[in-house]
């Protein structure tokens, strides 16, 4: 199994690259952000709970996020592997993922898309013109998401680095170039 964490700050290209990787490697793409947005669109209780955090650019509480992620993995046991996009974002989430994947061989690789902050803010402001995502509309919320990433999520890179599976990938350049850098790492697994 390939259990890949596609890691990186908001706007680094996780969603964009994940949709290409799932085709090439036949994996299941699980994006916690997409799952929350689906629930928000359908006004589910989970969506209502998540909304107040997401619109401020804060993290949704761990218990809610971990339960949602576990349910998604359990619904899809017979896949060749998973791409986790936007999860884990905190140490308790990483610990929960390790436990969940223990019978499935654990995390194979964490690939971090490395992109400078000014480029990220530019990308998200641009996307905000058409995405309909409230967290893309306001520069202060976009900057808050970057700060939350630095403070709460960045330590996850080291958490998996110590386990020997974290790698940084330069995330600037054409979509094709970034994709081939990712494939180079995955083909070596
Ligand atoms: P989430 O949906 O995960 O959003 P994010 O991390 O803010 O990241 P984005 O989806 O905005 O960016 P991306 O890296 O996927 O880049 P993309 O491919 O879209 O999370 C949203 C919220 O949900 C969080 O703030 C939090 O509240 C909550 N949440 C989610 N998971 C959670 C968790 N585990 N715990 C707690 N809360 C959680 O690309 C961005 C833009 O750049 C696009 O317009 C794209 O076209 C463009 N682009 C991509 N690649 C390139 C390139 N190479 N060159 C130029 N432009 C590019
Ligand atoms: Mg995304």
PDB file of C-alpha atoms and ligand atoms in Angstrom:
ATOM      1  CA  UNK A   1       0.000   0.000   0.000  1.00  0.00           C
ATOM      2  CA  UNK A   2       1.031   3.599  -0.561  1.00  0.00           C
ATOM      3  CA  UNK A   3      -0.176   5.840   2.256  1.00  0.00           C
ATOM      4  CA  UNK A   4       0.923   9.319   1.236  1.00  0.00           C
ATOM      5  CA  UNK A   5       0.544  12.516   3.219  1.00  0.00           C
ATOM      6  CA  UNK A   6       0.553  15.396   0.752  1.00  0.00           C
ATOM      7  CA  UNK A   7       1.664  18.200   3.022  1.00  0.00           C
ATOM      8  CA  UNK A   8       2.201  21.940   2.694  1.00  0.00           C
ATOM      9  CA  UNK A   9       0.801  25.362   3.522  1.00  0.00           C
ATOM     10  CA  UNK A  10      -2.581  26.667   2.311  1.00  0.00           C
ATOM     11  CA  UNK A  11      -2.311  27.318  -1.431  1.00  0.00           C
ATOM     12  CA  UNK A  12       0.766  25.150  -1.998  1.00  0.00           C
ATOM     13  CA  UNK A  13      -1.025  22.949  -4.553  1.00  0.00           C
ATOM     14  CA  UNK A  14      -2.030  19.909  -2.474  1.00  0.00           C
ATOM     15  CA  UNK A  15      -5.494  19.577  -4.031  1.00  0.00           C
ATOM     16  CA  UNK A  16      -4.243  20.285  -7.556  1.00  0.00           C
ATOM     17  CA  UNK A  17      -1.477  17.690  -7.415  1.00  0.00           C
ATOM     18  CA  UNK A  18      -3.533  15.110  -5.498  1.00  0.00           C
ATOM     19  CA  UNK A  19      -6.081  14.907  -8.292  1.00  0.00           C
ATOM     20  CA  UNK A  20      -3.284  14.091 -10.764  1.00  0.00           C
ATOM     21  CA  UNK A  21      -1.566  11.616  -8.433  1.00  0.00           C
ATOM     22  CA  UNK A  22      -4.720   9.570  -7.748  1.00  0.00           C
ATOM     23  CA  UNK A  23      -5.043   8.847 -11.465  1.00  0.00           C
ATOM     24  CA  UNK A  24      -1.459   7.775 -11.962  1.00  0.00           C
ATOM     25  CA  UNK A  25      -1.156   5.665  -8.795  1.00  0.00           C
ATOM     26  CA  UNK A  26      -4.783   4.555  -8.393  1.00  0.00           C
ATOM     27  CA  UNK A  27      -5.114   5.887  -4.844  1.00  0.00           C
ATOM     28  CA  UNK A  28      -8.036   7.333  -2.900  1.00  0.00           C
ATOM     29  CA  UNK A  29      -7.789  11.090  -2.327  1.00  0.00           C
ATOM     30  CA  UNK A  30      -9.046  12.180   1.099  1.00  0.00           C
ATOM     31  CA  UNK A  31      -9.109  15.950   1.630  1.00  0.00           C
ATOM     32  CA  UNK A  32     -10.479  16.981   5.024  1.00  0.00           C
ATOM     33  CA  UNK A  33     -11.055  20.509   3.664  1.00  0.00           C
ATOM     34  CA  UNK A  34     -13.174  19.119   0.795  1.00  0.00           C
ATOM     35  CA  UNK A  35     -15.113  16.905   3.226  1.00  0.00           C
ATOM     36  CA  UNK A  36     -15.866  19.923   5.435  1.00  0.00           C
ATOM     37  CA  UNK A  37     -16.928  22.023   2.434  1.00  0.00           C
ATOM     38  CA  UNK A  38     -19.222  19.216   1.228  1.00  0.00           C
ATOM     39  CA  UNK A  39     -20.859  19.121   4.670  1.00  0.00           C
ATOM     40  CA  UNK A  40     -21.146  22.918   4.786  1.00  0.00           C
ATOM     41  CA  UNK A  41     -22.815  22.982   1.367  1.00  0.00           C
ATOM     42  CA  UNK A  42     -25.340  20.384   2.525  1.00  0.00           C
ATOM     43  CA  UNK A  43     -25.965  22.070   5.902  1.00  0.00           C
ATOM     44  CA  UNK A  44     -25.206  18.918   7.884  1.00  0.00           C
ATOM     45  CA  UNK A  45     -24.587  19.223  11.654  1.00  0.00           C
ATOM     46  CA  UNK A  46     -20.880  18.548  10.967  1.00  0.00           C
ATOM     47  CA  UNK A  47     -20.847  21.316   8.352  1.00  0.00           C
ATOM     48  CA  UNK A  48     -22.488  23.787  10.717  1.00  0.00           C
ATOM     49  CA  UNK A  49     -19.964  22.993  13.406  1.00  0.00           C
ATOM     50  CA  UNK A  50     -16.976  23.333  11.079  1.00  0.00           C
ATOM     51  CA  UNK A  51     -18.143  26.532   9.392  1.00  0.00           C
ATOM     52  CA  UNK A  52     -17.381  28.964  12.207  1.00  0.00           C
ATOM     53  CA  UNK A  53     -13.760  27.789  12.375  1.00  0.00           C
ATOM     54  CA  UNK A  54     -13.143  27.548   8.634  1.00  0.00           C
ATOM     55  CA  UNK A  55     -14.471  31.011   7.864  1.00  0.00           C
ATOM     56  CA  UNK A  56     -11.986  32.512  10.337  1.00  0.00           C
ATOM     57  CA  UNK A  57      -9.099  30.422   9.015  1.00  0.00           C
ATOM     58  CA  UNK A  58      -8.817  28.479  12.282  1.00  0.00           C
ATOM     59  CA  UNK A  59      -8.551  24.709  12.637  1.00  0.00           C
ATOM     60  CA  UNK A  60     -11.663  22.642  13.306  1.00  0.00           C
ATOM     61  CA  UNK A  61     -11.278  20.810  16.672  1.00  0.00           C
ATOM     62  CA  UNK A  62      -9.297  17.566  16.548  1.00  0.00           C
ATOM     63  CA  UNK A  63     -12.068  15.291  17.836  1.00  0.00           C
ATOM     64  CA  UNK A  64     -14.435  16.324  15.027  1.00  0.00           C
ATOM     65  CA  UNK A  65     -11.760  16.110  12.332  1.00  0.00           C
ATOM     66  CA  UNK A  66     -10.323  12.783  13.463  1.00  0.00           C
ATOM     67  CA  UNK A  67     -13.751  11.099  13.613  1.00  0.00           C
ATOM     68  CA  UNK A  68     -14.608  12.338  10.123  1.00  0.00           C
ATOM     69  CA  UNK A  69     -11.278  11.092   8.724  1.00  0.00           C
ATOM     70  CA  UNK A  70     -11.568   7.680  10.369  1.00  0.00           C
ATOM     71  CA  UNK A  71     -15.081   7.225   8.986  1.00  0.00           C
ATOM     72  CA  UNK A  72     -13.841   7.998   5.462  1.00  0.00           C
ATOM     73  CA  UNK A  73     -10.967   5.501   5.697  1.00  0.00           C
ATOM     74  CA  UNK A  74     -13.231   2.811   7.167  1.00  0.00           C
ATOM     75  CA  UNK A  75     -15.745   3.300   4.343  1.00  0.00           C
ATOM     76  CA  UNK A  76     -13.003   2.542   1.798  1.00  0.00           C
ATOM     77  CA  UNK A  77     -10.964  -0.404   3.101  1.00  0.00           C
ATOM     78  CA  UNK A  78     -10.150  -2.065  -0.246  1.00  0.00           C
ATOM     79  CA  UNK A  79      -8.063   0.563  -1.999  1.00  0.00           C
ATOM     80  CA  UNK A  80      -4.433   0.451  -3.178  1.00  0.00           C
ATOM     81  CA  UNK A  81      -3.610   3.311  -0.835  1.00  0.00           C
ATOM     82  CA  UNK A  82      -4.581   6.793   0.250  1.00  0.00           C
ATOM     83  CA  UNK A  83      -3.504  10.368  -0.356  1.00  0.00           C
ATOM     84  CA  UNK A  84      -4.164  12.412   2.761  1.00  0.00           C
ATOM     85  CA  UNK A  85      -4.524  16.085   1.789  1.00  0.00           C
ATOM     86  CA  UNK A  86      -4.841  18.594   4.627  1.00  0.00           C
ATOM     87  CA  UNK A  87      -4.561  15.912   7.311  1.00  0.00           C
ATOM     88  CA  UNK A  88      -2.846  15.587   9.770  1.00  0.00           C
ATOM     89  CA  UNK A  89      -2.515  19.215  10.854  1.00  0.00           C
ATOM     90  CA  UNK A  90      -1.803  18.722  14.572  1.00  0.00           C
ATOM     91  CA  UNK A  91       0.169  16.198  16.650  1.00  0.00           C
ATOM     92  CA  UNK A  92      -2.979  14.460  18.006  1.00  0.00           C
ATOM     93  CA  UNK A  93      -4.155  14.059  14.398  1.00  0.00           C
ATOM     94  CA  UNK A  94      -0.794  12.524  13.400  1.00  0.00           C
ATOM     95  CA  UNK A  95      -0.978  10.101  16.314  1.00  0.00           C
ATOM     96  CA  UNK A  96      -4.534   9.122  15.365  1.00  0.00           C
ATOM     97  CA  UNK A  97      -3.475   8.562  11.750  1.00  0.00           C
ATOM     98  CA  UNK A  98      -0.550   6.362  12.787  1.00  0.00           C
ATOM     99  CA  UNK A  99      -2.886   4.235  14.862  1.00  0.00           C
ATOM    100  CA  UNK A 100      -5.424   3.985  12.052  1.00  0.00           C
ATOM    101  CA  UNK A 101      -2.783   2.996   9.486  1.00  0.00           C
ATOM    102  CA  UNK A 102      -0.934   0.550  11.698  1.00  0.00           C
ATOM    103  CA  UNK A 103      -2.683  -2.483  10.168  1.00  0.00           C
ATOM    104  CA  UNK A 104      -2.149  -0.961   6.708  1.00  0.00           C
ATOM    105  CA  UNK A 105       1.632  -0.530   6.886  1.00  0.00           C
ATOM    106  CA  UNK A 106       1.737   2.994   8.326  1.00  0.00           C
ATOM    107  CA  UNK A 107       2.576   6.254   6.568  1.00  0.00           C
ATOM    108  CA  UNK A 108       4.774   5.501   3.527  1.00  0.00           C
ATOM    109  CA  UNK A 109       5.815   9.062   2.796  1.00  0.00           C
ATOM    110  CA  UNK A 110       5.120  12.686   3.636  1.00  0.00           C
ATOM    111  CA  UNK A 111       5.831  15.016   0.715  1.00  0.00           C
ATOM    112  CA  UNK A 112       5.782  18.703   1.575  1.00  0.00           C
ATOM    113  CA  UNK A 113       5.161  21.254  -1.168  1.00  0.00           C
ATOM    114  CA  UNK A 114       7.477  24.115  -0.304  1.00  0.00           C
ATOM    115  CA  UNK A 115       6.277  27.528  -1.578  1.00  0.00           C
ATOM    116  CA  UNK A 116       7.184  31.043  -0.315  1.00  0.00           C
ATOM    117  CA  UNK A 117       4.451  32.836   1.602  1.00  0.00           C
ATOM    118  CA  UNK A 118       4.042  35.779  -0.781  1.00  0.00           C
ATOM    119  CA  UNK A 119       3.403  33.387  -3.669  1.00  0.00           C
ATOM    120  CA  UNK A 120       0.807  31.531  -1.540  1.00  0.00           C
ATOM    121  CA  UNK A 121      -1.064  34.707  -0.630  1.00  0.00           C
ATOM    122  CA  UNK A 122      -1.076  35.761  -4.302  1.00  0.00           C
ATOM    123  CA  UNK A 123      -2.433  32.371  -5.434  1.00  0.00           C
ATOM    124  CA  UNK A 124      -5.225  32.353  -2.846  1.00  0.00           C
ATOM    125  CA  UNK A 125      -6.299  35.958  -3.495  1.00  0.00           C
ATOM    126  CA  UNK A 126      -6.490  35.074  -7.188  1.00  0.00           C
ATOM    127  CA  UNK A 127      -8.482  31.904  -6.507  1.00  0.00           C
ATOM    128  CA  UNK A 128     -10.793  33.876  -4.176  1.00  0.00           C
ATOM    129  CA  UNK A 129     -12.134  35.807  -7.178  1.00  0.00           C
ATOM    130  CA  UNK A 130     -13.890  32.671  -8.421  1.00  0.00           C
ATOM    131  CA  UNK A 131     -13.712  29.881  -5.801  1.00  0.00           C
ATOM    132  CA  UNK A 132     -16.651  30.917  -3.644  1.00  0.00           C
ATOM    133  CA  UNK A 133     -14.495  30.014  -0.613  1.00  0.00           C
ATOM    134  CA  UNK A 134     -15.034  32.617   2.099  1.00  0.00           C
ATOM    135  CA  UNK A 135     -11.606  31.862   3.555  1.00  0.00           C
ATOM    136  CA  UNK A 136     -10.034  32.984   0.240  1.00  0.00           C
ATOM    137  CA  UNK A 137     -11.746  36.372   0.096  1.00  0.00           C
ATOM    138  CA  UNK A 138      -9.945  38.356   2.729  1.00  0.00           C
ATOM    139  CA  UNK A 139      -6.168  38.789   2.887  1.00  0.00           C
ATOM    140  CA  UNK A 140      -6.183  38.842   6.704  1.00  0.00           C
ATOM    141  CA  UNK A 141      -7.901  35.422   6.802  1.00  0.00           C
ATOM    142  CA  UNK A 142      -5.459  34.061   4.216  1.00  0.00           C
ATOM    143  CA  UNK A 143      -2.564  35.327   6.367  1.00  0.00           C
ATOM    144  CA  UNK A 144      -4.135  33.824   9.489  1.00  0.00           C
ATOM    145  CA  UNK A 145      -4.292  30.431   7.728  1.00  0.00           C
ATOM    146  CA  UNK A 146      -0.554  30.730   6.994  1.00  0.00           C
ATOM    147  CA  UNK A 147       0.163  31.570  10.634  1.00  0.00           C
ATOM    148  CA  UNK A 148      -1.927  28.652  11.918  1.00  0.00           C
ATOM    149  CA  UNK A 149       0.035  26.427   9.534  1.00  0.00           C
ATOM    150  CA  UNK A 150       3.391  27.691  10.845  1.00  0.00           C
ATOM    151  CA  UNK A 151       2.424  27.334  14.506  1.00  0.00           C
ATOM    152  CA  UNK A 152       0.262  24.218  14.602  1.00  0.00           C
ATOM    153  CA  UNK A 153       0.922  22.206  11.459  1.00  0.00           C
ATOM    154  CA  UNK A 154       4.582  22.707  10.512  1.00  0.00           C
ATOM    155  CA  UNK A 155       5.770  20.536  13.494  1.00  0.00           C
ATOM    156  CA  UNK A 156       4.168  17.532  11.760  1.00  0.00           C
ATOM    157  CA  UNK A 157       6.959  17.676   9.156  1.00  0.00           C
ATOM    158  CA  UNK A 158       9.509  17.019  11.921  1.00  0.00           C
ATOM    159  CA  UNK A 159       7.296  14.421  13.566  1.00  0.00           C
ATOM    160  CA  UNK A 160       7.522  12.297  10.386  1.00  0.00           C
ATOM    161  CA  UNK A 161      11.099  13.394   9.601  1.00  0.00           C
ATOM    162  CA  UNK A 162      12.146  11.615  12.784  1.00  0.00           C
ATOM    163  CA  UNK A 163      10.425   8.494  11.449  1.00  0.00           C
ATOM    164  CA  UNK A 164      12.454   8.881   8.245  1.00  0.00           C
ATOM    165  CA  UNK A 165       9.589   9.530   5.812  1.00  0.00           C
ATOM    166  CA  UNK A 166       9.429  13.355   5.338  1.00  0.00           C
ATOM    167  CA  UNK A 167      10.724  15.024   2.158  1.00  0.00           C
ATOM    168  CA  UNK A 168      10.477  18.641   0.929  1.00  0.00           C
ATOM    169  CA  UNK A 169       9.564  19.233  -2.708  1.00  0.00           C
ATOM    170  CA  UNK A 170       9.956  22.624  -4.403  1.00  0.00           C
ATOM    171  CA  UNK A 171       6.366  23.646  -5.155  1.00  0.00           C
ATOM    172  CA  UNK A 172       7.020  26.578  -7.498  1.00  0.00           C
ATOM    173  CA  UNK A 173       6.956  26.053 -11.267  1.00  0.00           C
ATOM    174  CA  UNK A 174       4.487  24.649 -13.774  1.00  0.00           C
ATOM    175  CA  UNK A 175       1.908  22.060 -12.642  1.00  0.00           C
ATOM    176  CA  UNK A 176       3.743  19.475 -14.780  1.00  0.00           C
ATOM    177  CA  UNK A 177       7.129  20.220 -13.219  1.00  0.00           C
ATOM    178  CA  UNK A 178       5.810  19.980  -9.659  1.00  0.00           C
ATOM    179  CA  UNK A 179       3.972  16.762 -10.604  1.00  0.00           C
ATOM    180  CA  UNK A 180       7.133  15.120 -11.952  1.00  0.00           C
ATOM    181  CA  UNK A 181       9.071  16.050  -8.795  1.00  0.00           C
ATOM    182  CA  UNK A 182       6.381  14.295  -6.736  1.00  0.00           C
ATOM    183  CA  UNK A 183       6.340  11.246  -9.027  1.00  0.00           C
ATOM    184  CA  UNK A 184      10.114  10.892  -8.743  1.00  0.00           C
ATOM    185  CA  UNK A 185       9.721  10.441  -4.978  1.00  0.00           C
ATOM    186  CA  UNK A 186       6.714   8.124  -5.229  1.00  0.00           C
ATOM    187  CA  UNK A 187       8.347   5.918  -7.860  1.00  0.00           C
ATOM    188  CA  UNK A 188      11.259   5.402  -5.476  1.00  0.00           C
ATOM    189  CA  UNK A 189       9.000   3.973  -2.721  1.00  0.00           C
TER     190      UNK A 189
HETATM  191  P1  LIG B   1      -8.091  22.987   3.156  1.00  0.00           P
HETATM  192  O1  LIG B   1      -9.212  22.782   2.252  1.00  0.00           O
HETATM  193  O2  LIG B   1      -7.154  21.874   3.419  1.00  0.00           O
HETATM  194  O3  LIG B   1      -7.342  24.276   2.658  1.00  0.00           O
HETATM  195  P2  LIG B   1      -5.843  24.781   2.779  1.00  0.00           P
HETATM  196  O4  LIG B   1      -4.901  23.960   3.544  1.00  0.00           O
HETATM  197  O5  LIG B   1      -6.036  26.180   3.204  1.00  0.00           O
HETATM  198  O6  LIG B   1      -5.295  24.626   1.369  1.00  0.00           O
HETATM  199  P3  LIG B   1      -5.960  24.950   0.013  1.00  0.00           P
HETATM  200  O7  LIG B   1      -6.955  23.907  -0.332  1.00  0.00           O
HETATM  201  O8  LIG B   1      -6.405  26.360   0.022  1.00  0.00           O
HETATM  202  O9  LIG B   1      -4.674  24.847  -0.904  1.00  0.00           O
HETATM  203  P4  LIG B   1      -4.004  23.582  -1.603  1.00  0.00           P
HETATM  204  O10 LIG B   1      -2.677  23.332  -0.990  1.00  0.00           O
HETATM  205  O11 LIG B   1      -4.941  22.448  -1.736  1.00  0.00           O
HETATM  206  O12 LIG B   1      -3.714  24.221  -3.016  1.00  0.00           O
HETATM  207  P5  LIG B   1      -4.583  24.167  -4.360  1.00  0.00           P
HETATM  208  O13 LIG B   1      -4.232  22.957  -5.143  1.00  0.00           O
HETATM  209  O14 LIG B   1      -5.988  24.433  -4.069  1.00  0.00           O
HETATM  210  O15 LIG B   1      -8.636  23.482   4.589  1.00  0.00           O
HETATM  211  C1  LIG B   1      -9.584  24.519   4.699  1.00  0.00           C
HETATM  212  C2  LIG B   1      -9.982  24.700   6.148  1.00  0.00           C
HETATM  213  O16 LIG B   1     -10.643  23.515   6.618  1.00  0.00           O
HETATM  214  C3  LIG B   1      -8.828  24.913   7.139  1.00  0.00           C
HETATM  215  O17 LIG B   1      -8.440  26.265   7.217  1.00  0.00           O
HETATM  216  C4  LIG B   1      -9.460  24.405   8.442  1.00  0.00           C
HETATM  217  O18 LIG B   1     -10.328  25.370   8.975  1.00  0.00           O
HETATM  218  C5  LIG B   1     -10.300  23.238   7.970  1.00  0.00           C
HETATM  219  N1  LIG B   1      -9.530  21.981   8.012  1.00  0.00           N
HETATM  220  C6  LIG B   1      -9.168  21.196   6.954  1.00  0.00           C
HETATM  221  N2  LIG B   1      -8.463  20.141   7.361  1.00  0.00           N
HETATM  222  C7  LIG B   1      -8.353  20.241   8.707  1.00  0.00           C
HETATM  223  C8  LIG B   1      -7.697  19.452   9.704  1.00  0.00           C
HETATM  224  N3  LIG B   1      -6.993  18.352   9.375  1.00  0.00           N
HETATM  225  N4  LIG B   1      -7.796  19.856  10.994  1.00  0.00           N
HETATM  226  C9  LIG B   1      -8.500  20.958  11.347  1.00  0.00           C
HETATM  227  N5  LIG B   1      -9.118  21.761  10.456  1.00  0.00           N
HETATM  228  C10 LIG B   1      -9.039  21.404   9.142  1.00  0.00           C
HETATM  229  O19 LIG B   1      -3.920  25.405  -5.127  1.00  0.00           O
HETATM  230  C11 LIG B   1      -4.140  26.725  -4.667  1.00  0.00           C
HETATM  231  C12 LIG B   1      -4.228  27.681  -5.861  1.00  0.00           C
HETATM  232  O20 LIG B   1      -2.950  27.765  -6.480  1.00  0.00           O
HETATM  233  C13 LIG B   1      -5.198  27.216  -6.944  1.00  0.00           C
HETATM  234  O21 LIG B   1      -5.859  28.324  -7.488  1.00  0.00           O
HETATM  235  C14 LIG B   1      -4.279  26.535  -7.961  1.00  0.00           C
HETATM  236  O22 LIG B   1      -4.806  26.612  -9.258  1.00  0.00           O
HETATM  237  C15 LIG B   1      -3.006  27.337  -7.821  1.00  0.00           C
HETATM  238  N6  LIG B   1      -1.794  26.553  -8.080  1.00  0.00           N
HETATM  239  C16 LIG B   1      -1.563  25.252  -7.713  1.00  0.00           C
HETATM  240  N7  LIG B   1      -0.336  24.862  -8.108  1.00  0.00           N
HETATM  241  C17 LIG B   1       0.248  25.941  -8.703  1.00  0.00           C
HETATM  242  C18 LIG B   1       1.519  26.161  -9.306  1.00  0.00           C
HETATM  243  N8  LIG B   1       2.451  25.187  -9.379  1.00  0.00           N
HETATM  244  N9  LIG B   1       1.776  27.400  -9.813  1.00  0.00           N
HETATM  245  C19 LIG B   1       0.835  28.369  -9.757  1.00  0.00           C
HETATM  246  N10 LIG B   1      -0.393  28.223  -9.209  1.00  0.00           N
HETATM  247  C20 LIG B   1      -0.693  27.014  -8.685  1.00  0.00           C
HETATM  248 MG1  LIG B   2      -6.884  22.005  -0.949  1.00  0.00          MG
END
